[in-house]
């Protein structure tokens, strides 16, 4: 057994120690500045580290040490990181990397050494990085890419970034040897002075090439090498004032470039014409983009200059963003280039202060299908001129987002000339209100009215719509009948409920998040027969039992709710506020309140019924009455003064025994000489006074209390009161004030349990028995008189 467990425990201990060492070893080397998660991702960027932390282990899979002050990478710093896949060392002060520093990183896929102080690059750094896919060497101090090919051992490299903005001046034929396919190649060579022909031709295929060139002197030489193997060329930070395109320079070359981007590039009127020549000659270019560019001219594109250019080559998509024209107010009307636009299908001119597209230009854009004029200065007045008769005859999509449109009615009317328009985006304009009726092009299918501050919807909307976006407005209801609508985007409004499904019979997609909806039900969702996607998160859901039961019990619901479960959170009740609807739980009493109330009521009814039965069975009502009487008796003085005694005896008897009391006992005692004064309830109780008080007062004003016992007495409650009051007031004071007369034999066992005091008195006191024999009755009266006098 011990041998069986020794090795695993040793390995486990070593592993734990290795992991702990990431945080504890080399505290002096600032390893404690690293934060690592359980998956092996360690973050140490911007921690003011001046060296690579010691104690790194095989458990580290991603290491970010960028933005520090590291100056040196030694061959032992990373030797234990055999499972490392990502290493970021950018933006440090590294000037030296030892030859075998990365030798053990055979699983490394991502390496960033950018923006350090490396003045020399060595191919030995990369000789074991067979699986490396990303390599960034930008922004270092080297002048060339080394004496030998750096990348010949990197067959899987897909992204490569090299060069710098100052010292990198030469590109040689050997520099990219060994690379056959790159998804992205970025070369920063603003001061490029030498480009050896065919230096990039060794790369058989480049998907995306990014060139940072300050001057275009060597641009054509580079184009000659890449136009047959490049898909996407991006030119950055270049001044094209002196650019000249020679058709002979790349004659008889099969071109594959499909997209060309100019980013932060400066043109003149002349150089722009040369670029247009390039479009016309490099026939594969389908898409051209100008981003944040500057045109230093006045638009003097004379017919003489463009007389040999009929179109913009095969360019179908033209994108212009943030175009700067310093001499805008001197600019020509561009009519000379109108003929070049006949084949263009997609045009985007964004954030370039466009306030008008001349009618003549609109009419020349005969193939235009998509036009985006977002973030410009278009208004209804200028739109009238732009969308003139025969303008944009095949236009299907028009985007006028964030312009200066104010009237929805006028906008729709002005666009009636666009017979094929089916998609209109006029979001982020200030319409504020919507008229009752509007006119729209007959083929309208999509309309975007988001962020237009409208507060209600009317029949102004075209009935042909299939997609409607009215999100981020002030809408508090949706009650429009749109029989063809398939997609509705109405998020970030003030709706309290889902729209009525009968108004939207074919709706399949609805996004209604960020409203003030409290709940929705299965019946509501089922009323949308074709609904396939619903986004309703970000609302103030009341997590009622029905809502939780519906949402948590429907497994198929997750396929419809695209933002389930994280987007759905409870706002009420308070004890589940903030919890995900999926995780919320309510108590039984909250979810079955009616059943609980019914059960409680039934329990109370049964308890009352049981109490009634027990009271009846055990004379509970009688005991309560007795308790009340006892409390009343307790309020009286414990013993009446002698001078207040008015009677010799108070007689307690049953009404059924009144004949014996009134005709025999009264005659014998009150007509005796000297006479006895008796207190009888029929005769001596004060009229109108509460009977309980009469009983208490009579007992207290009598020297003795005579109880005439019989079966009738036992059955009388008032006799029982009189017995108890006599007991409370007299027996507890140890006075021998009670006289018991037994008119007839009474079995003690027959006396009810509630007459416990009567049982006690009969056990502790002697009593007089009324004799049936007349000869013995005289003795009875004699004994009774003696008992009263005692």
mmCIF file of C-alpha atoms in Angstrom, residues 149-517:
data_model
loop_
_atom_site.group_PDB
_atom_site.id
_atom_site.type_symbol
_atom_site.label_atom_id
_atom_site.label_comp_id
_atom_site.label_asym_id
_atom_site.label_seq_id
_atom_site.Cartn_x
_atom_site.Cartn_y
_atom_site.Cartn_z
ATOM 1 C CA UNK A 149 16.152 34.844 -42.931
ATOM 2 C CA UNK A 150 14.390 35.300 -39.594
ATOM 3 C CA UNK A 151 11.248 33.381 -40.418
ATOM 4 C CA UNK A 152 12.376 30.282 -42.250
ATOM 5 C CA UNK A 153 11.522 28.091 -39.213
ATOM 6 C CA UNK A 154 7.976 29.428 -38.873
ATOM 7 C CA UNK A 155 5.833 27.465 -41.349
ATOM 8 C CA UNK A 156 2.580 28.147 -39.458
ATOM 9 C CA UNK A 157 3.017 31.900 -39.091
ATOM 10 C CA UNK A 158 -0.166 33.718 -40.117
ATOM 11 C CA UNK A 159 0.324 37.262 -38.764
ATOM 12 C CA UNK A 160 3.631 39.130 -38.998
ATOM 13 C CA UNK A 161 4.328 42.741 -38.042
ATOM 14 C CA UNK A 162 7.774 44.233 -38.676
ATOM 15 C CA UNK A 163 9.519 47.584 -39.018
ATOM 16 C CA UNK A 164 9.530 50.942 -37.268
ATOM 17 C CA UNK A 165 8.882 54.561 -38.107
ATOM 18 C CA UNK A 166 12.491 55.766 -38.184
ATOM 19 C CA UNK A 167 15.448 53.423 -38.547
ATOM 20 C CA UNK A 168 13.953 50.605 -40.644
ATOM 21 C CA UNK A 169 15.038 51.647 -44.143
ATOM 22 C CA UNK A 170 15.743 48.488 -46.132
ATOM 23 C CA UNK A 171 13.858 45.434 -47.302
ATOM 24 C CA UNK A 172 15.928 42.641 -48.844
ATOM 25 C CA UNK A 173 15.001 39.575 -50.851
ATOM 26 C CA UNK A 174 15.978 37.169 -48.047
ATOM 27 C CA UNK A 175 13.818 38.904 -45.417
ATOM 28 C CA UNK A 176 10.639 36.895 -45.998
ATOM 29 C CA UNK A 177 12.095 33.668 -47.293
ATOM 30 C CA UNK A 178 10.309 30.624 -45.910
ATOM 31 C CA UNK A 179 6.916 32.288 -45.573
ATOM 32 C CA UNK A 180 4.426 30.873 -48.040
ATOM 33 C CA UNK A 181 1.094 32.105 -46.675
ATOM 34 C CA UNK A 182 0.242 35.033 -44.404
ATOM 35 C CA UNK A 183 -3.202 36.192 -43.406
ATOM 36 C CA UNK A 184 -1.802 39.571 -42.385
ATOM 37 C CA UNK A 185 1.544 41.267 -43.003
ATOM 38 C CA UNK A 186 2.187 44.729 -41.578
ATOM 39 C CA UNK A 187 5.328 46.618 -42.575
ATOM 40 C CA UNK A 188 6.121 49.928 -40.923
ATOM 41 C CA UNK A 189 8.732 51.636 -43.112
ATOM 42 C CA UNK A 190 8.000 55.349 -43.175
ATOM 43 C CA UNK A 191 11.638 56.058 -44.099
ATOM 44 C CA UNK A 192 12.063 53.182 -46.531
ATOM 45 C CA UNK A 193 15.043 53.889 -48.789
ATOM 46 C CA UNK A 194 15.732 50.520 -50.375
ATOM 47 C CA UNK A 195 13.409 47.863 -51.635
ATOM 48 C CA UNK A 196 15.093 44.987 -53.435
ATOM 49 C CA UNK A 197 12.777 43.715 -56.181
ATOM 50 C CA UNK A 198 11.019 40.389 -55.499
ATOM 51 C CA UNK A 199 11.531 40.768 -51.723
ATOM 52 C CA UNK A 200 7.788 40.217 -51.117
ATOM 53 C CA UNK A 201 7.295 37.979 -54.119
ATOM 54 C CA UNK A 202 8.674 35.015 -52.159
ATOM 55 C CA UNK A 203 5.446 35.026 -50.138
ATOM 56 C CA UNK A 204 3.111 33.145 -52.422
ATOM 57 C CA UNK A 205 -0.069 34.504 -50.887
ATOM 58 C CA UNK A 206 -0.847 37.430 -48.580
ATOM 59 C CA UNK A 207 -4.444 38.061 -47.609
ATOM 60 C CA UNK A 208 -3.935 41.498 -46.046
ATOM 61 C CA UNK A 209 -0.888 43.754 -46.446
ATOM 62 C CA UNK A 210 -0.563 46.931 -44.365
ATOM 63 C CA UNK A 211 2.130 49.359 -45.531
ATOM 64 C CA UNK A 212 3.253 52.398 -43.532
ATOM 65 C CA UNK A 213 5.092 54.527 -46.109
ATOM 66 C CA UNK A 214 5.760 58.221 -45.723
ATOM 67 C CA UNK A 215 6.623 58.714 -49.387
ATOM 68 C CA UNK A 216 5.362 56.766 -52.419
ATOM 69 C CA UNK A 217 8.760 56.484 -54.113
ATOM 70 C CA UNK A 218 9.010 52.688 -53.783
ATOM 71 C CA UNK A 219 5.273 51.985 -53.733
ATOM 72 C CA UNK A 220 5.098 50.887 -57.386
ATOM 73 C CA UNK A 221 8.052 48.511 -56.930
ATOM 74 C CA UNK A 222 6.209 46.866 -54.053
ATOM 75 C CA UNK A 223 2.946 46.730 -56.017
ATOM 76 C CA UNK A 224 4.686 44.955 -58.880
ATOM 77 C CA UNK A 225 5.628 42.116 -56.514
ATOM 78 C CA UNK A 226 2.338 41.738 -54.691
ATOM 79 C CA UNK A 227 -0.520 42.517 -57.092
ATOM 80 C CA UNK A 228 -0.625 38.928 -58.292
ATOM 81 C CA UNK A 229 -0.696 37.371 -54.803
ATOM 82 C CA UNK A 230 -2.462 39.943 -52.593
ATOM 83 C CA UNK A 231 -6.161 40.192 -51.729
ATOM 84 C CA UNK A 232 -6.300 43.322 -49.591
ATOM 85 C CA UNK A 233 -3.833 46.261 -49.573
ATOM 86 C CA UNK A 234 -3.915 48.950 -46.895
ATOM 87 C CA UNK A 235 -1.745 52.043 -47.276
ATOM 88 C CA UNK A 236 -1.249 54.130 -44.113
ATOM 89 C CA UNK A 237 0.268 57.486 -43.164
ATOM 90 C CA UNK A 238 1.427 58.275 -46.708
ATOM 91 C CA UNK A 239 1.820 61.542 -48.578
ATOM 92 C CA UNK A 240 0.866 60.843 -52.204
ATOM 93 C CA UNK A 241 1.538 64.342 -53.467
ATOM 94 C CA UNK A 242 4.289 63.034 -55.773
ATOM 95 C CA UNK A 243 2.690 59.720 -56.699
ATOM 96 C CA UNK A 244 2.811 58.876 -60.381
ATOM 97 C CA UNK A 245 1.384 55.704 -61.866
ATOM 98 C CA UNK A 246 3.114 54.197 -64.895
ATOM 99 C CA UNK A 247 1.059 51.620 -66.744
ATOM 100 C CA UNK A 248 4.186 50.101 -68.206
ATOM 101 C CA UNK A 249 5.556 49.307 -64.779
ATOM 102 C CA UNK A 250 3.133 46.494 -64.140
ATOM 103 C CA UNK A 251 2.109 45.595 -67.676
ATOM 104 C CA UNK A 252 0.968 42.064 -68.425
ATOM 105 C CA UNK A 253 0.570 41.187 -64.748
ATOM 106 C CA UNK A 254 -2.420 39.187 -63.526
ATOM 107 C CA UNK A 255 -3.735 41.105 -60.542
ATOM 108 C CA UNK A 256 -5.647 39.620 -57.584
ATOM 109 C CA UNK A 257 -6.062 42.702 -55.398
ATOM 110 C CA UNK A 258 -9.746 43.065 -54.524
ATOM 111 C CA UNK A 259 -9.709 45.741 -51.844
ATOM 112 C CA UNK A 260 -7.615 48.861 -51.428
ATOM 113 C CA UNK A 261 -7.641 51.102 -48.336
ATOM 114 C CA UNK A 262 -6.019 54.515 -47.910
ATOM 115 C CA UNK A 263 -5.817 55.413 -44.223
ATOM 116 C CA UNK A 264 -4.478 58.825 -43.191
ATOM 117 C CA UNK A 265 -3.246 59.500 -46.708
ATOM 118 C CA UNK A 266 -2.809 62.903 -48.372
ATOM 119 C CA UNK A 267 -3.787 63.554 -51.986
ATOM 120 C CA UNK A 268 -3.606 66.380 -54.446
ATOM 121 C CA UNK A 269 -5.775 66.801 -57.513
ATOM 122 C CA UNK A 270 -2.978 65.354 -59.643
ATOM 123 C CA UNK A 271 -2.147 62.388 -57.413
ATOM 124 C CA UNK A 272 -5.831 61.537 -57.097
ATOM 125 C CA UNK A 273 -6.002 61.198 -60.879
ATOM 126 C CA UNK A 274 -2.984 58.857 -60.751
ATOM 127 C CA UNK A 275 -4.736 56.727 -58.130
ATOM 128 C CA UNK A 276 -7.825 56.582 -60.348
ATOM 129 C CA UNK A 277 -5.586 55.352 -63.160
ATOM 130 C CA UNK A 278 -4.408 52.602 -60.828
ATOM 131 C CA UNK A 279 -8.025 51.564 -60.189
ATOM 132 C CA UNK A 280 -8.643 51.445 -63.906
ATOM 133 C CA UNK A 281 -5.568 49.336 -64.617
ATOM 134 C CA UNK A 282 -5.536 46.931 -61.679
ATOM 135 C CA UNK A 283 -8.767 45.390 -62.842
ATOM 136 C CA UNK A 284 -9.333 43.145 -59.820
ATOM 137 C CA UNK A 285 -10.015 45.994 -57.378
ATOM 138 C CA UNK A 286 -13.674 45.858 -56.363
ATOM 139 C CA UNK A 287 -13.612 47.939 -53.171
ATOM 140 C CA UNK A 288 -11.813 51.179 -52.324
ATOM 141 C CA UNK A 289 -11.859 52.935 -48.970
ATOM 142 C CA UNK A 290 -10.545 56.348 -47.934
ATOM 143 C CA UNK A 291 -10.400 56.670 -44.154
ATOM 144 C CA UNK A 292 -9.349 59.901 -42.421
ATOM 145 C CA UNK A 293 -7.692 61.164 -45.588
ATOM 146 C CA UNK A 294 -6.919 64.715 -46.727
ATOM 147 C CA UNK A 295 -7.441 66.157 -50.198
ATOM 148 C CA UNK A 296 -5.087 69.121 -50.681
ATOM 149 C CA UNK A 297 -6.689 70.478 -53.813
ATOM 150 C CA UNK A 298 -9.694 72.229 -55.262
ATOM 151 C CA UNK A 299 -11.152 69.375 -57.307
ATOM 152 C CA UNK A 300 -9.718 70.470 -60.653
ATOM 153 C CA UNK A 301 -10.249 67.163 -62.438
ATOM 154 C CA UNK A 302 -10.429 68.424 -66.007
ATOM 155 C CA UNK A 303 -11.743 66.349 -68.848
ATOM 156 C CA UNK A 304 -8.296 66.568 -70.417
ATOM 157 C CA UNK A 305 -6.739 64.831 -67.422
ATOM 158 C CA UNK A 306 -9.313 62.068 -67.346
ATOM 159 C CA UNK A 307 -9.853 61.690 -71.054
ATOM 160 C CA UNK A 308 -8.488 58.136 -71.086
ATOM 161 C CA UNK A 309 -10.342 56.984 -67.972
ATOM 162 C CA UNK A 310 -13.924 55.927 -68.544
ATOM 163 C CA UNK A 311 -14.720 54.282 -65.167
ATOM 164 C CA UNK A 312 -13.149 53.682 -61.765
ATOM 165 C CA UNK A 313 -11.921 50.365 -63.081
ATOM 166 C CA UNK A 314 -14.151 47.588 -61.729
ATOM 167 C CA UNK A 315 -14.664 49.334 -58.412
ATOM 168 C CA UNK A 316 -18.148 48.566 -57.102
ATOM 169 C CA UNK A 317 -17.805 49.746 -53.493
ATOM 170 C CA UNK A 318 -16.495 53.176 -52.568
ATOM 171 C CA UNK A 319 -16.168 54.175 -48.908
ATOM 172 C CA UNK A 320 -15.101 57.610 -47.667
ATOM 173 C CA UNK A 321 -14.875 58.368 -43.932
ATOM 174 C CA UNK A 322 -13.733 61.615 -42.318
ATOM 175 C CA UNK A 323 -12.558 63.227 -45.529
ATOM 176 C CA UNK A 324 -10.767 66.555 -44.929
ATOM 177 C CA UNK A 325 -10.746 69.212 -47.641
ATOM 178 C CA UNK A 326 -8.863 72.290 -46.362
ATOM 179 C CA UNK A 327 -9.880 74.370 -49.409
ATOM 180 C CA UNK A 328 -13.498 73.231 -49.416
ATOM 181 C CA UNK A 329 -14.932 76.653 -50.281
ATOM 182 C CA UNK A 330 -12.788 76.815 -53.431
ATOM 183 C CA UNK A 331 -13.685 73.297 -54.497
ATOM 184 C CA UNK A 332 -15.002 72.611 -57.994
ATOM 185 C CA UNK A 333 -18.378 71.022 -58.616
ATOM 186 C CA UNK A 334 -16.822 67.622 -59.451
ATOM 187 C CA UNK A 335 -18.825 67.404 -62.652
ATOM 188 C CA UNK A 336 -15.707 66.237 -64.500
ATOM 189 C CA UNK A 337 -15.670 62.946 -62.561
ATOM 190 C CA UNK A 338 -19.394 62.230 -62.775
ATOM 191 C CA UNK A 339 -18.929 59.911 -65.794
ATOM 192 C CA UNK A 340 -16.541 57.716 -63.791
ATOM 193 C CA UNK A 341 -19.264 56.673 -61.330
ATOM 194 C CA UNK A 342 -21.509 54.700 -63.648
ATOM 195 C CA UNK A 343 -20.450 51.229 -62.394
ATOM 196 C CA UNK A 344 -20.304 51.941 -58.673
ATOM 197 C CA UNK A 345 -22.911 49.944 -56.722
ATOM 198 C CA UNK A 346 -22.170 50.841 -53.108
ATOM 199 C CA UNK A 347 -21.123 54.286 -51.827
ATOM 200 C CA UNK A 348 -20.486 55.317 -48.228
ATOM 201 C CA UNK A 349 -19.574 58.901 -47.426
ATOM 202 C CA UNK A 350 -19.567 59.141 -43.654
ATOM 203 C CA UNK A 351 -18.763 62.021 -41.302
ATOM 204 C CA UNK A 352 -17.465 64.234 -44.096
ATOM 205 C CA UNK A 353 -19.766 67.304 -43.769
ATOM 206 C CA UNK A 354 -21.734 66.425 -46.900
ATOM 207 C CA UNK A 355 -24.826 68.623 -47.163
ATOM 208 C CA UNK A 356 -25.742 68.002 -50.815
ATOM 209 C CA UNK A 357 -25.402 65.362 -53.507
ATOM 210 C CA UNK A 358 -25.940 67.286 -56.748
ATOM 211 C CA UNK A 359 -28.846 66.074 -58.841
ATOM 212 C CA UNK A 360 -26.596 65.528 -61.857
ATOM 213 C CA UNK A 361 -24.269 63.290 -59.855
ATOM 214 C CA UNK A 362 -27.248 61.334 -58.507
ATOM 215 C CA UNK A 363 -28.430 60.780 -62.077
ATOM 216 C CA UNK A 364 -24.995 59.497 -63.133
ATOM 217 C CA UNK A 365 -24.986 56.904 -60.337
ATOM 218 C CA UNK A 366 -27.021 54.585 -62.520
ATOM 219 C CA UNK A 367 -25.805 51.330 -60.913
ATOM 220 C CA UNK A 368 -25.968 52.521 -57.310
ATOM 221 C CA UNK A 369 -27.770 50.079 -55.012
ATOM 222 C CA UNK A 370 -26.483 51.207 -51.587
ATOM 223 C CA UNK A 371 -25.858 54.772 -50.396
ATOM 224 C CA UNK A 372 -24.726 55.677 -46.873
ATOM 225 C CA UNK A 373 -24.524 59.376 -45.989
ATOM 226 C CA UNK A 374 -24.346 58.935 -42.191
ATOM 227 C CA UNK A 375 -23.186 61.695 -39.840
ATOM 228 C CA UNK A 376 -23.387 64.484 -42.370
ATOM 229 C CA UNK A 377 -25.408 67.682 -42.856
ATOM 230 C CA UNK A 378 -28.263 66.538 -45.094
ATOM 231 C CA UNK A 379 -31.624 68.266 -44.584
ATOM 232 C CA UNK A 380 -35.013 68.081 -46.304
ATOM 233 C CA UNK A 381 -34.102 71.051 -48.529
ATOM 234 C CA UNK A 382 -30.890 69.466 -49.846
ATOM 235 C CA UNK A 383 -32.438 65.997 -50.025
ATOM 236 C CA UNK A 384 -34.995 67.414 -52.464
ATOM 237 C CA UNK A 385 -32.161 68.215 -54.875
ATOM 238 C CA UNK A 386 -30.260 64.985 -54.265
ATOM 239 C CA UNK A 387 -33.265 62.675 -54.762
ATOM 240 C CA UNK A 388 -34.391 64.408 -57.916
ATOM 241 C CA UNK A 389 -36.195 62.782 -60.807
ATOM 242 C CA UNK A 390 -34.217 59.853 -62.305
ATOM 243 C CA UNK A 391 -31.726 59.985 -59.410
ATOM 244 C CA UNK A 392 -30.326 56.684 -58.160
ATOM 245 C CA UNK A 393 -32.679 54.626 -60.311
ATOM 246 C CA UNK A 394 -31.662 51.275 -58.791
ATOM 247 C CA UNK A 395 -31.056 52.404 -55.232
ATOM 248 C CA UNK A 396 -32.348 49.853 -52.721
ATOM 249 C CA UNK A 397 -30.737 50.998 -49.446
ATOM 250 C CA UNK A 398 -30.408 54.597 -48.284
ATOM 251 C CA UNK A 399 -28.765 55.460 -44.958
ATOM 252 C CA UNK A 400 -29.243 59.010 -43.691
ATOM 253 C CA UNK A 401 -28.404 58.337 -40.069
ATOM 254 C CA UNK A 402 -27.537 61.336 -37.868
ATOM 255 C CA UNK A 403 -28.160 64.144 -40.305
ATOM 256 C CA UNK A 404 -30.414 67.199 -39.955
ATOM 257 C CA UNK A 405 -33.766 65.801 -41.009
ATOM 258 C CA UNK A 406 -36.741 67.067 -38.983
ATOM 259 C CA UNK A 407 -39.936 66.202 -40.851
ATOM 260 C CA UNK A 408 -40.873 62.577 -41.352
ATOM 261 C CA UNK A 409 -43.686 63.538 -43.693
ATOM 262 C CA UNK A 410 -41.411 65.589 -45.989
ATOM 263 C CA UNK A 411 -38.678 62.955 -45.944
ATOM 264 C CA UNK A 412 -41.059 60.245 -47.126
ATOM 265 C CA UNK A 413 -42.495 62.490 -49.808
ATOM 266 C CA UNK A 414 -39.051 63.480 -51.155
ATOM 267 C CA UNK A 415 -38.040 59.833 -51.526
ATOM 268 C CA UNK A 416 -41.016 58.914 -53.721
ATOM 269 C CA UNK A 417 -38.712 59.287 -56.742
ATOM 270 C CA UNK A 418 -36.748 56.233 -55.584
ATOM 271 C CA UNK A 419 -38.960 53.536 -57.035
ATOM 272 C CA UNK A 420 -36.740 50.626 -55.933
ATOM 273 C CA UNK A 421 -35.968 51.810 -52.425
ATOM 274 C CA UNK A 422 -36.777 49.104 -49.876
ATOM 275 C CA UNK A 423 -34.410 49.866 -46.963
ATOM 276 C CA UNK A 424 -34.293 53.304 -45.331
ATOM 277 C CA UNK A 425 -32.251 54.255 -42.257
ATOM 278 C CA UNK A 426 -33.103 57.713 -40.914
ATOM 279 C CA UNK A 427 -32.154 57.020 -37.310
ATOM 280 C CA UNK A 428 -30.624 59.648 -34.987
ATOM 281 C CA UNK A 429 -32.497 62.506 -36.624
ATOM 282 C CA UNK A 430 -34.771 64.786 -34.603
ATOM 283 C CA UNK A 431 -38.272 64.008 -35.845
ATOM 284 C CA UNK A 432 -39.845 64.239 -32.369
ATOM 285 C CA UNK A 433 -43.360 63.512 -33.659
ATOM 286 C CA UNK A 434 -44.982 61.427 -36.366
ATOM 287 C CA UNK A 435 -47.847 62.693 -38.559
ATOM 288 C CA UNK A 436 -51.014 60.637 -38.975
ATOM 289 C CA UNK A 437 -50.335 59.811 -42.627
ATOM 290 C CA UNK A 438 -47.265 59.769 -44.862
ATOM 291 C CA UNK A 439 -46.251 58.788 -48.383
ATOM 292 C CA UNK A 440 -43.439 56.298 -48.974
ATOM 293 C CA UNK A 441 -41.869 54.485 -51.926
ATOM 294 C CA UNK A 442 -44.029 51.505 -52.806
ATOM 295 C CA UNK A 443 -41.381 48.841 -52.184
ATOM 296 C CA UNK A 444 -40.387 49.836 -48.661
ATOM 297 C CA UNK A 445 -39.492 46.777 -46.583
ATOM 298 C CA UNK A 446 -37.119 48.081 -43.905
ATOM 299 C CA UNK A 447 -37.292 51.291 -41.896
ATOM 300 C CA UNK A 448 -34.977 52.424 -39.100
ATOM 301 C CA UNK A 449 -36.412 55.169 -36.874
ATOM 302 C CA UNK A 450 -34.298 54.479 -33.798
ATOM 303 C CA UNK A 451 -33.068 57.375 -31.638
ATOM 304 C CA UNK A 452 -35.357 59.932 -33.270
ATOM 305 C CA UNK A 453 -37.107 60.978 -30.007
ATOM 306 C CA UNK A 454 -40.579 60.110 -31.302
ATOM 307 C CA UNK A 455 -43.124 59.431 -28.559
ATOM 308 C CA UNK A 456 -45.898 57.671 -30.482
ATOM 309 C CA UNK A 457 -46.454 55.670 -33.671
ATOM 310 C CA UNK A 458 -49.177 56.368 -36.211
ATOM 311 C CA UNK A 459 -50.453 55.068 -39.531
ATOM 312 C CA UNK A 460 -47.661 57.102 -41.118
ATOM 313 C CA UNK A 461 -45.591 53.918 -41.241
ATOM 314 C CA UNK A 462 -45.820 52.016 -44.545
ATOM 315 C CA UNK A 463 -47.943 48.855 -44.403
ATOM 316 C CA UNK A 464 -45.406 47.014 -46.582
ATOM 317 C CA UNK A 465 -42.729 46.957 -43.853
ATOM 318 C CA UNK A 466 -41.045 43.678 -42.983
ATOM 319 C CA UNK A 467 -38.402 45.119 -40.630
ATOM 320 C CA UNK A 468 -38.988 48.069 -38.293
ATOM 321 C CA UNK A 469 -36.514 49.562 -35.826
ATOM 322 C CA UNK A 470 -37.950 52.119 -33.399
ATOM 323 C CA UNK A 471 -35.590 51.436 -30.505
ATOM 324 C CA UNK A 472 -34.292 54.093 -28.118
ATOM 325 C CA UNK A 473 -37.287 56.421 -28.359
ATOM 326 C CA UNK A 474 -40.045 57.545 -25.964
ATOM 327 C CA UNK A 475 -42.718 55.031 -26.955
ATOM 328 C CA UNK A 476 -45.048 53.754 -24.256
ATOM 329 C CA UNK A 477 -47.227 51.543 -26.471
ATOM 330 C CA UNK A 478 -47.339 49.731 -29.799
ATOM 331 C CA UNK A 479 -50.762 49.333 -31.363
ATOM 332 C CA UNK A 480 -50.139 49.418 -35.121
ATOM 333 C CA UNK A 481 -51.378 46.778 -37.526
ATOM 334 C CA UNK A 482 -48.441 45.764 -39.738
ATOM 335 C CA UNK A 483 -49.511 42.575 -41.492
ATOM 336 C CA UNK A 484 -46.158 41.898 -43.208
ATOM 337 C CA UNK A 485 -43.798 42.805 -40.353
ATOM 338 C CA UNK A 486 -41.318 40.017 -39.583
ATOM 339 C CA UNK A 487 -38.800 41.806 -37.369
ATOM 340 C CA UNK A 488 -39.520 44.446 -34.732
ATOM 341 C CA UNK A 489 -36.788 46.256 -32.804
ATOM 342 C CA UNK A 490 -38.332 48.336 -30.023
ATOM 343 C CA UNK A 491 -35.746 48.176 -27.236
ATOM 344 C CA UNK A 492 -35.018 51.038 -24.826
ATOM 345 C CA UNK A 493 -38.484 52.591 -24.791
ATOM 346 C CA UNK A 494 -41.179 52.784 -22.109
ATOM 347 C CA UNK A 495 -43.402 49.841 -23.018
ATOM 348 C CA UNK A 496 -45.139 48.043 -20.153
ATOM 349 C CA UNK A 497 -46.341 44.990 -22.074
ATOM 350 C CA UNK A 498 -45.567 43.029 -25.205
ATOM 351 C CA UNK A 499 -47.360 44.250 -28.357
ATOM 352 C CA UNK A 500 -50.661 42.645 -29.290
ATOM 353 C CA UNK A 501 -49.867 39.629 -31.440
ATOM 354 C CA UNK A 502 -53.021 40.101 -33.522
ATOM 355 C CA UNK A 503 -51.449 43.269 -34.969
ATOM 356 C CA UNK A 504 -48.289 41.390 -36.049
ATOM 357 C CA UNK A 505 -49.407 38.022 -37.450
ATOM 358 C CA UNK A 506 -46.101 37.022 -39.126
ATOM 359 C CA UNK A 507 -43.613 38.442 -36.606
ATOM 360 C CA UNK A 508 -40.578 36.155 -36.177
ATOM 361 C CA UNK A 509 -38.005 38.388 -34.422
ATOM 362 C CA UNK A 510 -38.666 40.898 -31.655
ATOM 363 C CA UNK A 511 -36.176 42.801 -29.540
ATOM 364 C CA UNK A 512 -37.902 44.617 -26.685
ATOM 365 C CA UNK A 513 -35.197 44.798 -24.022
ATOM 366 C CA UNK A 514 -34.664 47.824 -21.803
ATOM 367 C CA UNK A 515 -38.322 48.794 -21.401
ATOM 368 C CA UNK A 516 -40.420 48.699 -18.208
ATOM 369 C CA UNK A 517 -42.130 45.365 -18.841
#
